[in-house]
Short mmCIF file of C-alpha atoms and ligand atoms in Angstrom, two decimals:
data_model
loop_
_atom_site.label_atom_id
_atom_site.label_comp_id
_atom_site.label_asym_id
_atom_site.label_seq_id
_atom_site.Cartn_x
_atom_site.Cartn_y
_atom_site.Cartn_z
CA UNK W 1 -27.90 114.93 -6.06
CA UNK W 2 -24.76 117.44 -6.54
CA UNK W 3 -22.05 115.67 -5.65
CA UNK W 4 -19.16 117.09 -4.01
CA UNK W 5 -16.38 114.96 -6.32
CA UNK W 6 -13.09 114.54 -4.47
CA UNK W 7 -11.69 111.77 -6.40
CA UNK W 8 -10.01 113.60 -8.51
CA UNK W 9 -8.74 117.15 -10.25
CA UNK W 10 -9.52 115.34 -13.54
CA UNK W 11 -13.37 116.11 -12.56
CA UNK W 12 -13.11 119.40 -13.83
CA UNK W 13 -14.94 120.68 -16.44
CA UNK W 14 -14.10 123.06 -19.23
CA UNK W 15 -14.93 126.60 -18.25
CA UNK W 16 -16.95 128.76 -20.36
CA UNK W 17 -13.94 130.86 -21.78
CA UNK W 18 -12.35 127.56 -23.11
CA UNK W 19 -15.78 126.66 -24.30
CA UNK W 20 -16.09 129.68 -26.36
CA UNK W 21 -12.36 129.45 -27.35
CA UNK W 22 -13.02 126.31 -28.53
CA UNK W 23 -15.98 127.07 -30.14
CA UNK W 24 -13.68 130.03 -32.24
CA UNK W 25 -10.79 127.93 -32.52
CA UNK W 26 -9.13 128.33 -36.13
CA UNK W 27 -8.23 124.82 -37.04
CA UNK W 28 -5.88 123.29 -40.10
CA UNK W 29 -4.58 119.17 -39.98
CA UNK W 30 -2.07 119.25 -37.22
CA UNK W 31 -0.33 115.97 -38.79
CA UNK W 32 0.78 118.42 -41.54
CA UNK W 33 1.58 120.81 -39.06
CA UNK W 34 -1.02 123.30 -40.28
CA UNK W 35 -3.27 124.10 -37.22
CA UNK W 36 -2.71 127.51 -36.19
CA UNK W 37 -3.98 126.90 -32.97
CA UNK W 38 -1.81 123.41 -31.90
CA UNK W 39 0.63 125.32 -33.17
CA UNK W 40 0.27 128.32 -30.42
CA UNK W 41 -0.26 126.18 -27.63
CA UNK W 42 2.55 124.19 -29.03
CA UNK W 43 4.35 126.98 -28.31
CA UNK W 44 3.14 128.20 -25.35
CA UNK W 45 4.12 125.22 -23.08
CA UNK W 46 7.60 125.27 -24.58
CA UNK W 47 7.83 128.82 -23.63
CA UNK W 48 6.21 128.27 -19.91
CA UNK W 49 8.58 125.18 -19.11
CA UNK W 50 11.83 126.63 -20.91
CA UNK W 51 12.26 124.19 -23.94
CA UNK W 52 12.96 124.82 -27.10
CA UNK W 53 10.18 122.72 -28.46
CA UNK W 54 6.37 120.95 -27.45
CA UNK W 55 4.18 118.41 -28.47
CA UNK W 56 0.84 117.82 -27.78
CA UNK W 57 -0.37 114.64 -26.96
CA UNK W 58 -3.87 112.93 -25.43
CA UNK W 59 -3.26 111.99 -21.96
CA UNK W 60 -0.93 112.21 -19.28
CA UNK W 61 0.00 108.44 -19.57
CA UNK W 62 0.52 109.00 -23.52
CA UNK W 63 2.90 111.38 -22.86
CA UNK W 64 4.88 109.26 -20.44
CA UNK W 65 4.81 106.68 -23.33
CA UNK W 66 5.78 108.78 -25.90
CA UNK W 67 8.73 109.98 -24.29
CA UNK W 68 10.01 106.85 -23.23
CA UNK W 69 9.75 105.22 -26.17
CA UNK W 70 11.54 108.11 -27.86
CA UNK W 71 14.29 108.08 -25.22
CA UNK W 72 14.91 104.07 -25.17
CA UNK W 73 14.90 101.10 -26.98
CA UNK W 74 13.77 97.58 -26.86
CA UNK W 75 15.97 96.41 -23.84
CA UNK W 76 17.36 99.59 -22.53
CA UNK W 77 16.32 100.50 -18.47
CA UNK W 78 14.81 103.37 -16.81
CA UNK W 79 15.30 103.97 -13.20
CA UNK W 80 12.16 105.27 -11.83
CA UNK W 81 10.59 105.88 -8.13
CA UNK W 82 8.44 102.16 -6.59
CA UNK W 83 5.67 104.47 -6.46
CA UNK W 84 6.02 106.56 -9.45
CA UNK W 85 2.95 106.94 -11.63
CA UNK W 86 4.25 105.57 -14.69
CA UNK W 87 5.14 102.30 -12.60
CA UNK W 88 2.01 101.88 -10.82
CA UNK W 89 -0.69 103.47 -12.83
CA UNK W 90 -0.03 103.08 -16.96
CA UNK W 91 -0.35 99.15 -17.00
CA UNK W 92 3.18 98.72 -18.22
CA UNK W 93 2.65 100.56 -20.86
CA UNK W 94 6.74 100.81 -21.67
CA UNK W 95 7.65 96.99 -21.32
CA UNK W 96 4.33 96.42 -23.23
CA UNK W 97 4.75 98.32 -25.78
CA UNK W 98 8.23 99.09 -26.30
CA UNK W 99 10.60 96.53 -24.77
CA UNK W 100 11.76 98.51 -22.13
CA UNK W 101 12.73 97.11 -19.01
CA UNK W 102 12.22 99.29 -15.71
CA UNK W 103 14.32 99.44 -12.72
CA UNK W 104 12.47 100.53 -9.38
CA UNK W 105 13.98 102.53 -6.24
CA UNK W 106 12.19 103.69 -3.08
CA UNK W 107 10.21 106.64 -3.07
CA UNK W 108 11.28 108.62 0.04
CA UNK W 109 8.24 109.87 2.06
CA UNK W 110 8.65 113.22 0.14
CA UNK W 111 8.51 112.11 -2.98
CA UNK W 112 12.20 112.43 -4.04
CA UNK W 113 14.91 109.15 -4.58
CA UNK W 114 18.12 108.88 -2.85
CA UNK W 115 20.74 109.97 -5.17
CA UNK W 116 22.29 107.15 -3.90
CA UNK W 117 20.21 104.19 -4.25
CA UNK W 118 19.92 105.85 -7.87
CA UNK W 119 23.52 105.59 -8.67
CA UNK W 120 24.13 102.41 -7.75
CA UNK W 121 20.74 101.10 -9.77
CA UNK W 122 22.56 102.84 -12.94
CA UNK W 123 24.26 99.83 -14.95
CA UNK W 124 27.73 99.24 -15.62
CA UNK W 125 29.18 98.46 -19.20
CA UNK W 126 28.55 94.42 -19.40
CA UNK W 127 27.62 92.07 -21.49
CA UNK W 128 24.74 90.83 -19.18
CA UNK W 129 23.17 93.78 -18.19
CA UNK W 130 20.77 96.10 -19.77
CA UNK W 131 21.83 100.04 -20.70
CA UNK W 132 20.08 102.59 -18.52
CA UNK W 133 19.29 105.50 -20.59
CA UNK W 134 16.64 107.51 -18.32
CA UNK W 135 15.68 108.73 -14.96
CA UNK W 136 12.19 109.42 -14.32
CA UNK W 137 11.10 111.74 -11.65
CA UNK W 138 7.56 113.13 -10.74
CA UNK W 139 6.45 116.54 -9.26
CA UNK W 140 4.28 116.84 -7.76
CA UNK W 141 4.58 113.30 -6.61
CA UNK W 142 0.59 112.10 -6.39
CA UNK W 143 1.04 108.77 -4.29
CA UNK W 144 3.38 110.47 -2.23
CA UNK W 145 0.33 112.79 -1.25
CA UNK W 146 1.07 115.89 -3.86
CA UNK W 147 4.39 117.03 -2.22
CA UNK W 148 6.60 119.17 -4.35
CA UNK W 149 10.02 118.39 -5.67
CA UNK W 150 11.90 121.67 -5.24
CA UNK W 151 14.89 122.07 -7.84
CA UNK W 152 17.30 121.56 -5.06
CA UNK W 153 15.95 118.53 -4.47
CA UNK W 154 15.71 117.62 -8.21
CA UNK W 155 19.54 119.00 -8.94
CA UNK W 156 21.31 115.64 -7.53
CA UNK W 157 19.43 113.58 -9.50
CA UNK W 158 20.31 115.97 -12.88
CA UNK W 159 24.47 115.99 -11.82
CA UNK W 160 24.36 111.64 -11.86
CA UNK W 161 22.34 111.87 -14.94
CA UNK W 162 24.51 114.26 -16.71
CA UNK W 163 27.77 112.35 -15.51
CA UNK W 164 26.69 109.11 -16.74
CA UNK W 165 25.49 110.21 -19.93
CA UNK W 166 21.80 109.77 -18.90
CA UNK W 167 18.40 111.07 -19.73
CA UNK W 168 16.16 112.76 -17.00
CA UNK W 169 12.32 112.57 -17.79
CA UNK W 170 10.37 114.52 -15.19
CA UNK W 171 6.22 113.21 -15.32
CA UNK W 172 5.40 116.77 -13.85
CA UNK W 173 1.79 115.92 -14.80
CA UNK W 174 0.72 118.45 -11.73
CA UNK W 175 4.26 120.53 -12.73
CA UNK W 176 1.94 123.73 -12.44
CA UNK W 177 0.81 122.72 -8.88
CA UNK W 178 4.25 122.55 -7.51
CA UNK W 179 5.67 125.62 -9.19
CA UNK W 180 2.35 127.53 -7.60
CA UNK W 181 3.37 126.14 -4.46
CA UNK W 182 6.97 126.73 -4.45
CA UNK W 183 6.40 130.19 -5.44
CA UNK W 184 8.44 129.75 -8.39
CA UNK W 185 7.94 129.38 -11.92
CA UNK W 186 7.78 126.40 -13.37
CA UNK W 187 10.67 126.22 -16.08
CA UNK W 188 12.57 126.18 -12.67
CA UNK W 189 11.70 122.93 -12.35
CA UNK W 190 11.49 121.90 -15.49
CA UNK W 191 15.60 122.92 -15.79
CA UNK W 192 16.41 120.12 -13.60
CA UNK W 193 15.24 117.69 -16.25
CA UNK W 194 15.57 117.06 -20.02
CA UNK W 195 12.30 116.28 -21.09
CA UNK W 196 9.22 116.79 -19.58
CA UNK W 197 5.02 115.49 -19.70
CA UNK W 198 2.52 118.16 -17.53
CA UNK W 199 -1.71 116.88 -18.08
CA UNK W 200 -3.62 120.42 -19.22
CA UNK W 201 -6.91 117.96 -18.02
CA UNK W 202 -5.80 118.14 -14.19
CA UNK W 203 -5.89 120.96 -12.08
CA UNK W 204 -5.99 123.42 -15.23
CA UNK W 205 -9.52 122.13 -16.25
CA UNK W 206 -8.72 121.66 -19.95
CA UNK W 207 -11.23 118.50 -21.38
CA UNK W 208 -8.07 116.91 -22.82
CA UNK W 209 -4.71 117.02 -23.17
CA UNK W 210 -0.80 117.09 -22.11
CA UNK W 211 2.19 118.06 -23.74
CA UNK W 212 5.54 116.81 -24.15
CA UNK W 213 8.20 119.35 -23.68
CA UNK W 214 11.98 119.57 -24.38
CA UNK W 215 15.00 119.82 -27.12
CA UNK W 216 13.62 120.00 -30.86
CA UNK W 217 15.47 117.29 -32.28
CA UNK W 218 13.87 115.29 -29.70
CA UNK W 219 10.36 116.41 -29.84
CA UNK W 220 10.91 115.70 -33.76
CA UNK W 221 11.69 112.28 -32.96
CA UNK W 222 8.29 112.12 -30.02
CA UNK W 223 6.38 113.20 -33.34
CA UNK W 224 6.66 110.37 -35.00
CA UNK W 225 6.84 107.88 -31.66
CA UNK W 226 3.08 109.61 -31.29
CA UNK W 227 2.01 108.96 -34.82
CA UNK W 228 2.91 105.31 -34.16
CA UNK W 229 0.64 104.98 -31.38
CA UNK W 230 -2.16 106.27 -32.96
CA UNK W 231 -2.06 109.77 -31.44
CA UNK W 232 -1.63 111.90 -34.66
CA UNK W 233 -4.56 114.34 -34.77
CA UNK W 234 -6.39 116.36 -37.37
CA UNK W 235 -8.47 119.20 -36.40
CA UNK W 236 -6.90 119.24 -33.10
CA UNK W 237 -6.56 123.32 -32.56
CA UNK W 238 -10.70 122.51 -31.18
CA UNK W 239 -9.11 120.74 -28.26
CA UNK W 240 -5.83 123.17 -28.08
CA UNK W 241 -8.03 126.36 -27.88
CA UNK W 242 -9.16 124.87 -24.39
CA UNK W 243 -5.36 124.24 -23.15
CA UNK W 244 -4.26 127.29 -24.12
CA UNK W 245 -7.08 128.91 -21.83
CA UNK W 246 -5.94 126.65 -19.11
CA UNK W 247 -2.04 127.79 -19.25
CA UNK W 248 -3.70 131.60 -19.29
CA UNK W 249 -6.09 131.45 -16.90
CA UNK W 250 -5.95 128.29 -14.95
CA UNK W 251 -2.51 128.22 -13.48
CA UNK W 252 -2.38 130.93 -10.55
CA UNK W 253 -5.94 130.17 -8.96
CA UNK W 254 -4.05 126.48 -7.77
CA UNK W 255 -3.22 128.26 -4.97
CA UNK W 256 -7.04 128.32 -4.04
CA UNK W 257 -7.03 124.57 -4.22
CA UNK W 258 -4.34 124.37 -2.04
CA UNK W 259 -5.89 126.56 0.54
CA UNK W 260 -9.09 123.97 0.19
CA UNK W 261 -6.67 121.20 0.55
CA UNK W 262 -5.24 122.60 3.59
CA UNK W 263 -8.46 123.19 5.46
CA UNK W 264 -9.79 119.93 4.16
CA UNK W 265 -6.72 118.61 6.18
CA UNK W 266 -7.01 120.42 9.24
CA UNK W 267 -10.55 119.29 9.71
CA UNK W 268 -9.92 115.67 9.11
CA UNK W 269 -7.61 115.89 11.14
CA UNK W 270 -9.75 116.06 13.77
CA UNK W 271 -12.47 114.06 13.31
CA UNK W 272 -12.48 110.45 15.17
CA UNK W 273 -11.27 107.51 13.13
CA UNK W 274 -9.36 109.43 11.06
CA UNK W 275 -5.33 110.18 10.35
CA UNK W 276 -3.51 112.84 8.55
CA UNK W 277 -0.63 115.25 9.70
CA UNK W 278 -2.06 118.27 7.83
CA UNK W 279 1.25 120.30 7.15
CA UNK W 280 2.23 117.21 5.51
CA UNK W 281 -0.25 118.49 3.00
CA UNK W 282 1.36 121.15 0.29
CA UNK W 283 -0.82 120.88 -2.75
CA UNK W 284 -4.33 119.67 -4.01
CA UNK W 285 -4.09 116.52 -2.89
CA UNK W 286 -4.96 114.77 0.37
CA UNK W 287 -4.11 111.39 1.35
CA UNK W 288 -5.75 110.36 5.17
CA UNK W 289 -5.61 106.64 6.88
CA UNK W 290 -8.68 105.30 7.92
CA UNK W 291 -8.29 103.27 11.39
CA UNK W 292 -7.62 99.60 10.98
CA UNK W 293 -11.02 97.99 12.05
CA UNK W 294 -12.76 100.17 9.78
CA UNK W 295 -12.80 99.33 6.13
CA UNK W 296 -12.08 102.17 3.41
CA UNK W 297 -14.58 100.61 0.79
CA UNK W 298 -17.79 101.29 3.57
CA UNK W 299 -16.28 104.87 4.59
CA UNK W 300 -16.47 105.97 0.27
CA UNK W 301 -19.68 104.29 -0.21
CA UNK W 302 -21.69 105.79 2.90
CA UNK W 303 -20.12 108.85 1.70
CA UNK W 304 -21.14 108.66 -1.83
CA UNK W 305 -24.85 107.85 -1.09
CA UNK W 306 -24.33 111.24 1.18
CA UNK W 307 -22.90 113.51 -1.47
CA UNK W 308 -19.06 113.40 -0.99
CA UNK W 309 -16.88 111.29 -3.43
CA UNK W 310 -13.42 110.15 -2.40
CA UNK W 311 -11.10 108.07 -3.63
CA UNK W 312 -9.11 104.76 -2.40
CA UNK W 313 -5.32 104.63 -3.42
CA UNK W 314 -4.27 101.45 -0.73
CA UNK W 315 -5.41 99.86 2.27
CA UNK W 316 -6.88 102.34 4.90
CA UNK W 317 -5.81 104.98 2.46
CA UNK W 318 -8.06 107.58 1.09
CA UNK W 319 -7.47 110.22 -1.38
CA UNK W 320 -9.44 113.64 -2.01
CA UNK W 321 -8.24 116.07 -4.74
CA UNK W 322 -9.32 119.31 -4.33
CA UNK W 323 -9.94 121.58 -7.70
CA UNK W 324 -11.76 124.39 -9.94
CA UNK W 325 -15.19 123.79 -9.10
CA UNK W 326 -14.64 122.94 -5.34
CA UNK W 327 -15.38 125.87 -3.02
CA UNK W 328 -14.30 126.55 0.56
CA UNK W 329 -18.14 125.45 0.87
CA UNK W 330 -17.81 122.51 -0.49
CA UNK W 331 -14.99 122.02 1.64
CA UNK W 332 -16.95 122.96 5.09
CA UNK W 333 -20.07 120.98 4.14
CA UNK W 334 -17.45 117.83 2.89
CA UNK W 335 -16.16 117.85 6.45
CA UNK W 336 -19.80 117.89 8.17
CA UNK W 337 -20.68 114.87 6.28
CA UNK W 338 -17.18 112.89 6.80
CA UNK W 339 -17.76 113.29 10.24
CA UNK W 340 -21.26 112.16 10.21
CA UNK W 341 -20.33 108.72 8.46
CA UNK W 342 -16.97 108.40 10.63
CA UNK W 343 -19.51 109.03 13.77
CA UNK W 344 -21.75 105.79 12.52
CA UNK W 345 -18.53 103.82 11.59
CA UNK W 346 -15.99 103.80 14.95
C1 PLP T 401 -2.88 111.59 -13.98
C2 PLP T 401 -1.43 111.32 -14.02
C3 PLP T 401 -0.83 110.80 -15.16
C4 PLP T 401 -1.64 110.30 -16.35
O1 PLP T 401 -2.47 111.20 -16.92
P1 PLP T 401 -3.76 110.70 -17.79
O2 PLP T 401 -4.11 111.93 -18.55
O3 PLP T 401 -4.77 110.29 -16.77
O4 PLP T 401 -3.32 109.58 -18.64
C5 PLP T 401 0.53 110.63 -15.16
N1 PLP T 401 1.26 110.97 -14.09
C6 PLP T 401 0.73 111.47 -12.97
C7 PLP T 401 1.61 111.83 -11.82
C8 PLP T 401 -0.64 111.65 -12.88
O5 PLP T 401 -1.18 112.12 -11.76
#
């Protein structure tokens, strides 16, 4: 059966241009810096996000890591969003792995933190306490249902972080989604934050791959926090040839999967059983409630055995991503069959 997969935008599959670019790739031992091809892409995202330097790295949760450790050490705090990725999602990865202890605030419904509650979460000089040393941010905020972060919104968060002589580290993982969004581009966003991860294996289609973007004395120092972890790589232009299609060709058709999203949201919306406020939907992703007596594990498995694969992310919470691959189709016929199951189920 073809499956119309919602789960996710890391479904996507390399198109055929990054196949044959990586197919052609020109490739040298990246550890010794001598891979012509890391090295473009390398490049590349710098350029696109405004820093003066990249680094490549295998996943979007690696590049959280890598950061992090590179910004802190064992016992210093970040302040970062209750439902922020890098809390919820990347098992600890920071206290695991390097000490780090991590201060939660509230998420507000669009995705941003009070400047206030961050503020007063940032640690005075004293014996007792830990030092803060970062502020993470995401944008788009996934758990928050994709909303973008606009710089204005970011900027607050930047001024306390300056003032107190603190790091911001923006997980823009879907960075490339808001920017399309937001009609803007997306070293806008990136300003409003020192150092920043974005996933080339989302939306952009890439097989693998995120980079780690900011100064060059830092992304020196990330070099070496990646080696540590195991994340040097050799022949690793093969993989970079794909990313650097993605940041050429993948970025401006988001706004497609946006559209999808949209009318994904406007016909859940009205279909029995369901709830979502669709203009609360900006991006590629879309988060719906499920009423309380029926249970979200039935609704994604008599949906599976028909063809459409969502996600779960909480309790009468369900999550579909649109992305490359996903038509307006898709969409139409996805809606046909939600409302079939939801018919059987309230
Ligand atoms: C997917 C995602 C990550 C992690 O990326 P992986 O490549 O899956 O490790 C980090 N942050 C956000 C917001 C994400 O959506």
């Amino acid at each position: 059966m073809e499956f119309i997969d919602l789960r996710s935008d890391t479904v996507t599959k390399p198109t055929p241009e990054m196949r044959e670019a990586m197919y052609r790739a020109e490739v040298g031992d990246d550890v010794y810096g001598e891979d012509p091809t890391m090295n473009r892409l390398e490049e590349m995202a710098a350029e696109r996000l405004g820093k003066e330097a990249a680094l490549f790295v295998v996943s979007g949760t690696m590049g959280n890591l890598v950061s992090l450790l590179t910004h802190c050490g064992r016992g210093d705090e970040i302040i970062m969003g209750d439902k922020a990725h890098t809390f919820l999602y990347e098992q600890g990865g920071v206290s695991a792995l390097g000490g780090i202890h991590v201060r939660t605030v509230p998420n507000l419904p669009d995705g941003t933190l009070d400047p206030q509650d961050v503020e007063a979460a940032i640690r005075p000089d004293n014996l007792h306490f830990p030092r803060t040393r970062v502020i993470c941010l995401e944008n788009t905020h996934n758990v928050c249902g994709g909303v973008p972060l606009t710089p204005q919104q970011m900027a607050p968060i930047k001024e306390i972080a300056e003032r107190h002589g603190l790091a911001v580290h923006l997980d823009g993982a879907r960075i490339f989604n808001a920017a399309v969004a937001l009609g803007i581009e997306a070293k806008e966003i990136a300003a409003q934050a020192d150092t920043v991860q974005l996933c080339f294996s989302k939306g952009l289609s890439a097989p693998i791959g995120s980079a780690i973007c900011g100064p060059a004395d830092f992304i020196r120092e990330a070099r070496r926090t990646r080696k540590v972890v195991g994340g040097g790589m050799r022949q690793a232009g093969v993989i970079a040839a794909a990313a650097i299609v993605a940041l050429e060709k993948m970025v401006d058709r988001l706004a497609e999967d946006h559209e999808n999203a949209h009318l994904l949201a406007e016909g859940l919306a009205e279909i029995p059983g369901l709830k979502i406020d669709p203009s609360s939907v900006k991006t590629n992703i879309v988060i719906f409630g499920v009423q309380a007596q029926v249970a979200e594990q039935e609704v994604v498995a008599r949906l599976a055995e028909r063809g459409v694969k969502v996600g779960v992310i909480g309790p009468g919470r369900l999550r579909a991503v649109t992305h490359y691959g996903i038509t307006r189709q898709d969409i139409d016929r996805a809606l046909v069959i939600i409302r079939g199951v939801m018919k059987e189920l309230v």
